[in-house]
Amino acid sequence: MRAALYRQHGGPDVIEIATVPMPQAGPGQVLVKIEAASVTPLDWKLRAGLLAAHFTLDFPKIPGRDGAGTVIACGEGVPGFRPGDRVAVMAPPTSQQGTYAEAIAADARLTVPIPGALSTRDAAALVNAGLSALIAVERTAQVQPGQRVLVQGGAGAVGGLMVQLCAALGAEVTATCHSRNRDYVTGLGAHRAIAYDAPFPQGLPPQDVVFDLMGGAVHDACYPLLAKGGHLVWLTAAPITDRGAAFGVRVSRAMIADDAEVVARVLALAAEGTLRAQIAETLPLDGAAEAQRRLAAGEVSRGRVLLVP
Ligand SMILES: NC(=O)c1ccc[n+]([C@@H]2O[C@H](COP(=O)([O-])OP(=O)(O)OC[C@H]3O[C@@H](n4cnc5c(N)ncnc54)[C@H](OP(=O)(O)O)[C@@H]3O)[C@@H](O)[C@H]2O)c1
């Protein structure tokens, strides 16, 4: 089969398109024909070696944290799936087999049926972004109806789903984004969109919850926007300085771990129309290096780039 892979850490140009043996479904695994893989920030950070202190890779590495497709075969001990089922899959960061390939032998425990009303491509765009958004909103922040919530990075793949989830929960949502994306984030359900490329407006009411998806200077700017006793929830790869005590607010990191039940809930919310999948662009597998380059350069907006093998 064809796959994108790299044999060492480096820039996007270490990614090549190669022909590799078709994987087999071992015990507890499902062999899935990938119809779309999403390109996530973790994919390029792993390739660049930025996370080498946390994850040791075996080369050659096929990138890709998530994707969706159709079951081709099931290994022993996989009662829940049959060939022909449409499924979403998660691939652990250190797995040699990622989703930028024509097929993957995925762990059945990290494989989720796609509801009939949802397209396979929409499911692919929702897996890791939806998992991250839902854990942060429902488990870490426990957003409640009527709360004032600010999402820093509301036009991104995770931030856009946070905006949608918080609005659906009945929160009053404000989101930051580039000025060209203001209508986009209000279209996702934000009550107010603030352009990060313009002076920050005066008079934003104190926020009960702020989600920081950016880190750095954006993280520092979150503290004065919170009400006393408010909650700052962050999920970035970059370290932060916790200034919660100085501002009288709680600071929590959203701990994101692969979880089939959470992904099933995300896909169900999308199938019923509560969440809308955000797809920035669709590229062939040969576009893997270019997709990662664009994501790392901050050139991707309004959702995931999908690779279609
Ligand atoms: N395990 C975890 O902890 C975990 C899981 C998932 C994601 N994350 C992290 O969450 C972050 C977002 O992920 P993602 O997949 O949603 O990335 P993404 O789709 O690339 O989104 C990034 C967004 O950041 C926005 N942005 C850039 N500078 C900004 C600023 N100064 N203020 C506000 N927004 C700004 C951009 O908005 P415009 O498009 O409007 O320019 C862009 O849409 C990443 O840092 C990622 O590493 C962590």
Coordinates of C-alpha atoms and ligand atoms in Angstrom, one line a residue:
M1 CA 0.0 0.0 0.0
R2 CA 1.0 3.7 -0.3
A3 CA 1.9 5.6 2.8
A4 CA 3.6 8.8 3.8
L5 CA 6.5 8.1 6.2
Y6 CA 9.7 9.6 7.6
R7 CA 12.9 7.8 8.6
Q8 CA 14.3 10.6 10.8
H9 CA 13.3 13.7 12.6
G10 CA 13.5 16.9 10.5
G11 CA 11.6 19.4 8.4
P12 CA 8.6 18.6 6.2
D13 CA 10.9 17.4 3.5
V14 CA 11.8 14.2 5.5
I15 CA 8.3 13.0 4.6
E16 CA 8.3 10.7 1.6
I17 CA 5.6 8.7 -0.1
A18 CA 6.5 5.0 -0.1
T19 CA 5.1 1.6 -0.9
V20 CA 5.0 -0.5 2.3
P21 CA 3.5 -4.0 3.1
M22 CA -0.2 -4.0 3.7
P23 CA -0.7 -4.4 7.5
Q24 CA -2.5 -7.4 8.9
A25 CA -5.2 -7.2 11.7
G26 CA -3.6 -8.9 14.7
P27 CA -5.5 -9.9 17.9
G28 CA -7.6 -7.1 19.1
Q29 CA -7.0 -5.1 15.9
V30 CA -9.2 -3.9 13.1
L31 CA -7.8 -3.4 9.6
V32 CA -9.2 -0.2 8.2
K33 CA -9.1 1.2 4.7
I34 CA -8.4 4.9 5.4
E35 CA -10.6 7.3 3.4
A36 CA -9.4 10.5 5.2
A37 CA -6.7 11.3 7.7
S38 CA -6.6 14.6 9.5
V39 CA -3.4 16.6 9.9
T40 CA -2.9 17.6 13.6
P41 CA -0.4 19.8 15.3
L42 CA 1.0 16.8 17.1
D43 CA 1.9 15.2 13.8
W44 CA 4.3 17.9 12.8
K45 CA 5.7 18.4 16.3
L46 CA 6.5 14.7 16.5
R47 CA 8.2 14.7 13.1
A48 CA 10.2 17.8 13.9
G49 CA 11.5 16.1 17.1
L50 CA 10.0 18.8 19.4
L51 CA 8.4 16.1 21.6
A52 CA 11.4 13.7 21.6
A53 CA 11.7 14.2 25.4
H54 CA 8.2 12.7 25.8
F55 CA 7.8 10.3 22.8
T56 CA 10.5 8.0 21.4
L57 CA 9.7 7.0 17.8
D58 CA 10.5 3.8 15.9
F59 CA 11.4 4.6 12.3
P60 CA 10.2 4.5 9.7
K61 CA 7.2 6.3 11.1
I62 CA 3.9 6.7 9.3
P63 CA 2.4 10.0 10.8
G64 CA -1.2 10.6 11.6
R65 CA -3.1 10.6 14.9
D66 CA -6.6 10.1 13.5
G67 CA -8.6 9.3 10.5
A68 CA -11.7 7.4 9.3
G69 CA -12.6 4.7 6.8
T70 CA -14.0 1.3 6.3
V71 CA -13.3 -2.0 8.1
I72 CA -11.6 -4.5 5.8
A73 CA -10.9 -7.3 8.3
C74 CA -11.0 -8.0 12.0
G75 CA -8.4 -9.8 14.1
E76 CA -9.1 -12.3 16.9
G77 CA -11.1 -11.0 19.8
V78 CA -12.8 -8.1 18.0
P79 CA -16.5 -8.9 18.4
G80 CA -17.9 -5.4 17.8
F81 CA -16.9 -4.8 14.1
R82 CA -17.5 -6.3 10.7
P83 CA -16.0 -5.7 7.3
G84 CA -17.8 -2.8 5.6
D85 CA -18.4 -0.9 8.9
R86 CA -17.5 2.8 8.7
V87 CA -15.2 3.7 11.6
A88 CA -13.1 6.5 13.0
V89 CA -9.7 5.5 14.4
M90 CA -7.1 6.9 16.7
A91 CA -3.4 6.0 16.4
P92 CA -1.2 6.5 19.5
P93 CA 1.7 9.0 19.0
T94 CA 4.4 6.4 19.2
S95 CA 2.7 3.8 17.0
Q96 CA 4.8 3.2 13.8
Q97 CA 1.5 2.9 12.0
G98 CA -0.3 6.2 11.6
T99 CA -3.3 7.2 9.5
Y100 CA -1.4 8.9 6.5
A101 CA -1.7 5.6 4.6
E102 CA -4.1 3.6 2.5
A103 CA -4.8 1.3 5.5
I104 CA -4.0 0.9 9.2
A105 CA -4.3 -2.0 11.7
A106 CA -5.9 -0.1 14.5
D107 CA -6.5 -1.0 18.1
A108 CA -10.2 -2.0 18.3
R109 CA -10.4 -0.2 21.6
L110 CA -9.5 3.0 19.8
T111 CA -11.9 2.4 16.9
V112 CA -15.3 4.0 16.9
P113 CA -18.3 3.3 14.7
I114 CA -19.5 6.3 12.6
P115 CA -23.2 7.1 12.9
G116 CA -25.1 6.8 9.6
A117 CA -26.0 10.5 9.4
L118 CA -22.3 11.5 9.4
S119 CA -19.9 11.4 6.4
T120 CA -16.6 9.6 6.8
R121 CA -14.7 12.8 6.0
D122 CA -16.5 14.8 8.6
A123 CA -15.8 12.0 11.2
A124 CA -12.1 12.2 10.3
A125 CA -12.0 15.9 11.0
L126 CA -13.7 15.5 14.3
V127 CA -11.7 12.7 16.1
N128 CA -8.7 14.3 17.8
A129 CA -10.1 17.9 17.7
G130 CA -13.4 16.8 19.1
L131 CA -11.8 14.6 21.8
S132 CA -9.7 17.6 22.9
A133 CA -12.5 20.1 22.8
L134 CA -15.0 17.9 24.6
I135 CA -12.6 16.8 27.4
A136 CA -11.6 20.5 28.0
V137 CA -15.2 21.8 27.9
E138 CA -17.1 19.1 29.7
R139 CA -14.6 17.5 32.0
T140 CA -12.0 20.1 32.9
A141 CA -14.0 23.3 32.8
Q142 CA -17.5 21.8 33.3
V143 CA -19.1 24.7 31.5
Q144 CA -22.6 25.6 32.7
P145 CA -25.5 27.3 31.0
G146 CA -25.3 31.1 31.4
Q147 CA -21.5 31.2 32.1
R148 CA -19.4 33.7 30.2
V149 CA -16.7 31.7 28.3
L150 CA -13.8 33.0 26.2
V151 CA -12.1 30.8 23.7
Q152 CA -8.6 32.0 22.7
G153 CA -8.2 30.6 19.2
G154 CA -11.9 30.1 18.2
A155 CA -11.2 29.7 14.4
G156 CA -8.9 26.7 14.9
A157 CA -9.9 23.0 14.8
V158 CA -10.1 22.6 18.5
G159 CA -11.2 26.1 19.4
G160 CA -14.0 26.1 16.8
L161 CA -15.5 22.9 18.3
M162 CA -15.2 24.5 21.8
V163 CA -17.2 27.5 20.6
Q164 CA -19.9 25.2 19.3
L165 CA -19.9 23.0 22.4
C166 CA -20.1 25.9 24.8
A167 CA -22.8 27.6 22.8
A168 CA -24.8 24.4 22.7
L169 CA -24.4 24.2 26.5
G170 CA -26.0 27.6 26.8
A171 CA -22.9 29.6 27.7
E172 CA -22.3 33.2 26.5
V173 CA -19.3 32.6 24.2
T174 CA -16.6 35.1 23.1
A175 CA -13.9 33.9 20.8
T176 CA -10.7 35.4 19.5
C177 CA -9.6 34.9 15.9
H178 CA -8.0 36.7 13.0
S179 CA -10.2 39.7 11.8
R180 CA -11.0 37.8 8.6
N181 CA -12.5 35.0 10.7
R182 CA -14.9 37.0 12.8
D183 CA -18.0 36.1 10.8
Y184 CA -16.8 32.5 10.8
V185 CA -16.7 32.2 14.6
T186 CA -20.0 34.0 15.1
G187 CA -21.4 31.5 12.6
L188 CA -20.2 28.7 14.9
G189 CA -22.3 30.2 17.7
A190 CA -20.0 32.7 19.4
H191 CA -21.9 35.7 20.7
R192 CA -18.9 38.0 20.2
A193 CA -15.7 37.7 18.1
I194 CA -12.6 39.6 19.0
A195 CA -9.8 40.1 16.4
Y196 CA -6.4 39.3 17.7
D197 CA -4.8 41.4 15.0
A198 CA -6.5 44.6 16.3
P199 CA -6.4 46.4 19.7
F200 CA -8.2 44.4 22.4
P201 CA -11.6 46.1 23.0
Q202 CA -12.4 47.7 26.3
G203 CA -15.4 46.5 28.3
L204 CA -15.4 42.8 27.9
P205 CA -17.4 41.5 31.0
P206 CA -15.4 39.4 33.4
Q207 CA -15.3 35.8 32.1
D208 CA -16.1 32.7 34.2
V209 CA -14.0 30.4 32.0
V210 CA -11.2 31.2 29.6
F211 CA -9.7 28.5 27.3
D212 CA -6.1 29.1 26.3
L213 CA -5.1 27.2 23.1
M214 CA -2.1 29.4 22.4
G215 CA 0.2 29.8 25.4
G216 CA 2.9 32.5 25.6
A217 CA 1.7 36.1 25.6
V218 CA -1.9 35.0 24.9
H219 CA -1.8 32.9 28.1
D220 CA -0.6 35.8 30.2
A221 CA -3.3 38.0 28.7
C222 CA -6.0 35.6 29.9
Y223 CA -5.7 36.4 33.6
P224 CA -7.1 39.9 33.8
L225 CA -10.1 38.8 31.7
L226 CA -11.3 36.4 34.3
A227 CA -13.8 37.1 37.1
K228 CA -12.5 36.4 40.6
G229 CA -12.9 32.7 41.2
G230 CA -12.9 32.1 37.4
H231 CA -11.2 29.1 35.7
L232 CA -8.4 29.3 33.2
V233 CA -8.1 26.0 31.2
W234 CA -5.1 25.5 29.0
L235 CA -4.1 22.9 26.4
T236 CA -0.9 23.8 24.6
A237 CA 2.4 22.0 24.1
A238 CA 4.2 25.0 25.5
P239 CA 4.8 25.4 29.2
I240 CA 2.9 28.2 31.0
T241 CA 3.5 30.3 34.1
D242 CA 0.6 29.8 36.5
R243 CA -0.3 33.2 37.9
G244 CA -3.7 32.0 39.3
A245 CA -2.9 32.9 42.9
A246 CA -2.1 36.5 42.0
F247 CA -5.4 36.9 40.1
G248 CA -7.6 34.8 42.4
V249 CA -8.5 32.3 39.6
R250 CA -8.1 28.5 39.2
V251 CA -5.7 27.3 36.5
S252 CA -6.1 23.8 35.0
R253 CA -4.5 21.9 32.2
A254 CA -7.0 19.8 30.2
M255 CA -5.6 16.3 30.2
I256 CA -6.3 14.9 26.7
A257 CA -6.1 11.1 26.4
D258 CA -7.5 8.9 23.6
D259 CA -10.9 7.7 24.7
A260 CA -13.4 5.9 22.4
E261 CA -16.4 6.8 24.5
V262 CA -15.6 10.5 24.2
V263 CA -15.1 10.2 20.4
A264 CA -18.4 8.3 20.1
R265 CA -20.1 11.2 21.9
V266 CA -18.5 13.8 19.6
L267 CA -19.6 11.8 16.5
A268 CA -23.1 11.5 17.9
L269 CA -23.3 15.2 18.6
A270 CA -22.2 15.9 15.0
A271 CA -24.7 13.3 13.6
E272 CA -27.6 15.1 15.4
G273 CA -26.4 18.5 14.2
T274 CA -25.2 20.0 17.5
L275 CA -21.6 20.0 16.2
R276 CA -20.4 20.9 12.7
A277 CA -17.2 19.3 11.4
Q278 CA -14.6 21.9 10.3
I279 CA -12.6 21.0 7.2
A280 CA -10.2 23.6 6.0
E281 CA -9.0 21.8 2.9
T282 CA -8.7 18.3 1.4
L283 CA -5.4 17.1 -0.2
P284 CA -4.2 13.8 -1.7
L285 CA -1.7 11.8 0.3
D286 CA 1.1 13.3 -1.7
G287 CA 0.3 16.6 0.0
A288 CA 1.3 15.3 3.5
A289 CA 4.5 17.3 3.7
E290 CA 2.9 20.5 2.4
A291 CA 0.0 20.1 4.8
Q292 CA 2.3 19.8 7.8
R293 CA 4.4 22.7 6.6
R294 CA 1.3 24.9 6.4
L295 CA 0.0 23.8 9.8
A296 CA 3.4 24.5 11.4
A297 CA 3.6 27.9 9.7
G298 CA 0.2 28.9 11.1
E299 CA -1.3 29.0 7.6
V300 CA -4.2 26.6 8.4
S301 CA -7.5 28.1 9.6
R302 CA -11.1 27.0 10.0
G303 CA -10.5 23.4 10.8
R304 CA -8.5 20.4 9.7
V305 CA -6.6 19.7 6.5
L306 CA -7.7 16.2 5.5
L307 CA -5.4 13.8 3.5
V308 CA -7.3 11.5 1.2
P309 CA -5.2 8.5 0.2
Ligands
LIG1 N1 -3.1 17.1 24.0 C1 -3.3 18.4 24.1 O1 -3.0 19.0 25.1 C2 -3.8 19.1 22.9 C3 -4.7 18.5 22.0 C4 -5.2 19.2 20.9 C5 -4.7 20.5 20.7 N2 -3.7 21.0 21.5 C6 -3.1 22.3 21.3 O2 -4.2 23.2 21.0 C7 -3.7 24.2 20.1 C8 -4.8 24.3 19.0 O3 -4.9 23.2 18.2 P1 -5.7 23.1 16.9 O4 -5.6 21.7 16.4 O5 -7.0 23.7 17.1 O6 -4.8 24.1 16.0 P2 -5.2 24.9 14.7 O7 -6.3 24.3 14.0 O8 -3.9 25.0 13.9 O9 -5.7 26.3 15.2 C9 -4.8 27.3 15.6 C10 -5.6 28.6 15.6 O10 -4.9 29.5 16.4 C11 -5.4 30.8 16.1 N3 -4.5 31.8 16.5 C12 -3.2 32.1 16.1 N4 -2.7 33.1 16.9 C13 -3.7 33.5 17.7 C14 -3.8 34.6 18.7 N5 -2.8 35.4 18.9 N6 -5.0 34.6 19.3 C15 -6.0 33.8 19.1 N7 -6.0 32.8 18.2 C16 -4.8 32.7 17.5 C17 -5.5 30.7 14.6 O11 -6.6 31.6 14.3 P3 -6.9 32.2 12.9 O12 -7.1 31.1 12.0 O13 -8.1 33.1 13.1 O14 -5.7 33.0 12.5 C18 -5.8 29.2 14.3 O15 -7.1 29.0 13.8 C19 -2.4 23.8 19.6 O16 -1.4 24.5 20.4 C20 -2.3 22.3 20.0 O17 -1.0 21.9 20.3 C21 -3.3 20.3 22.6

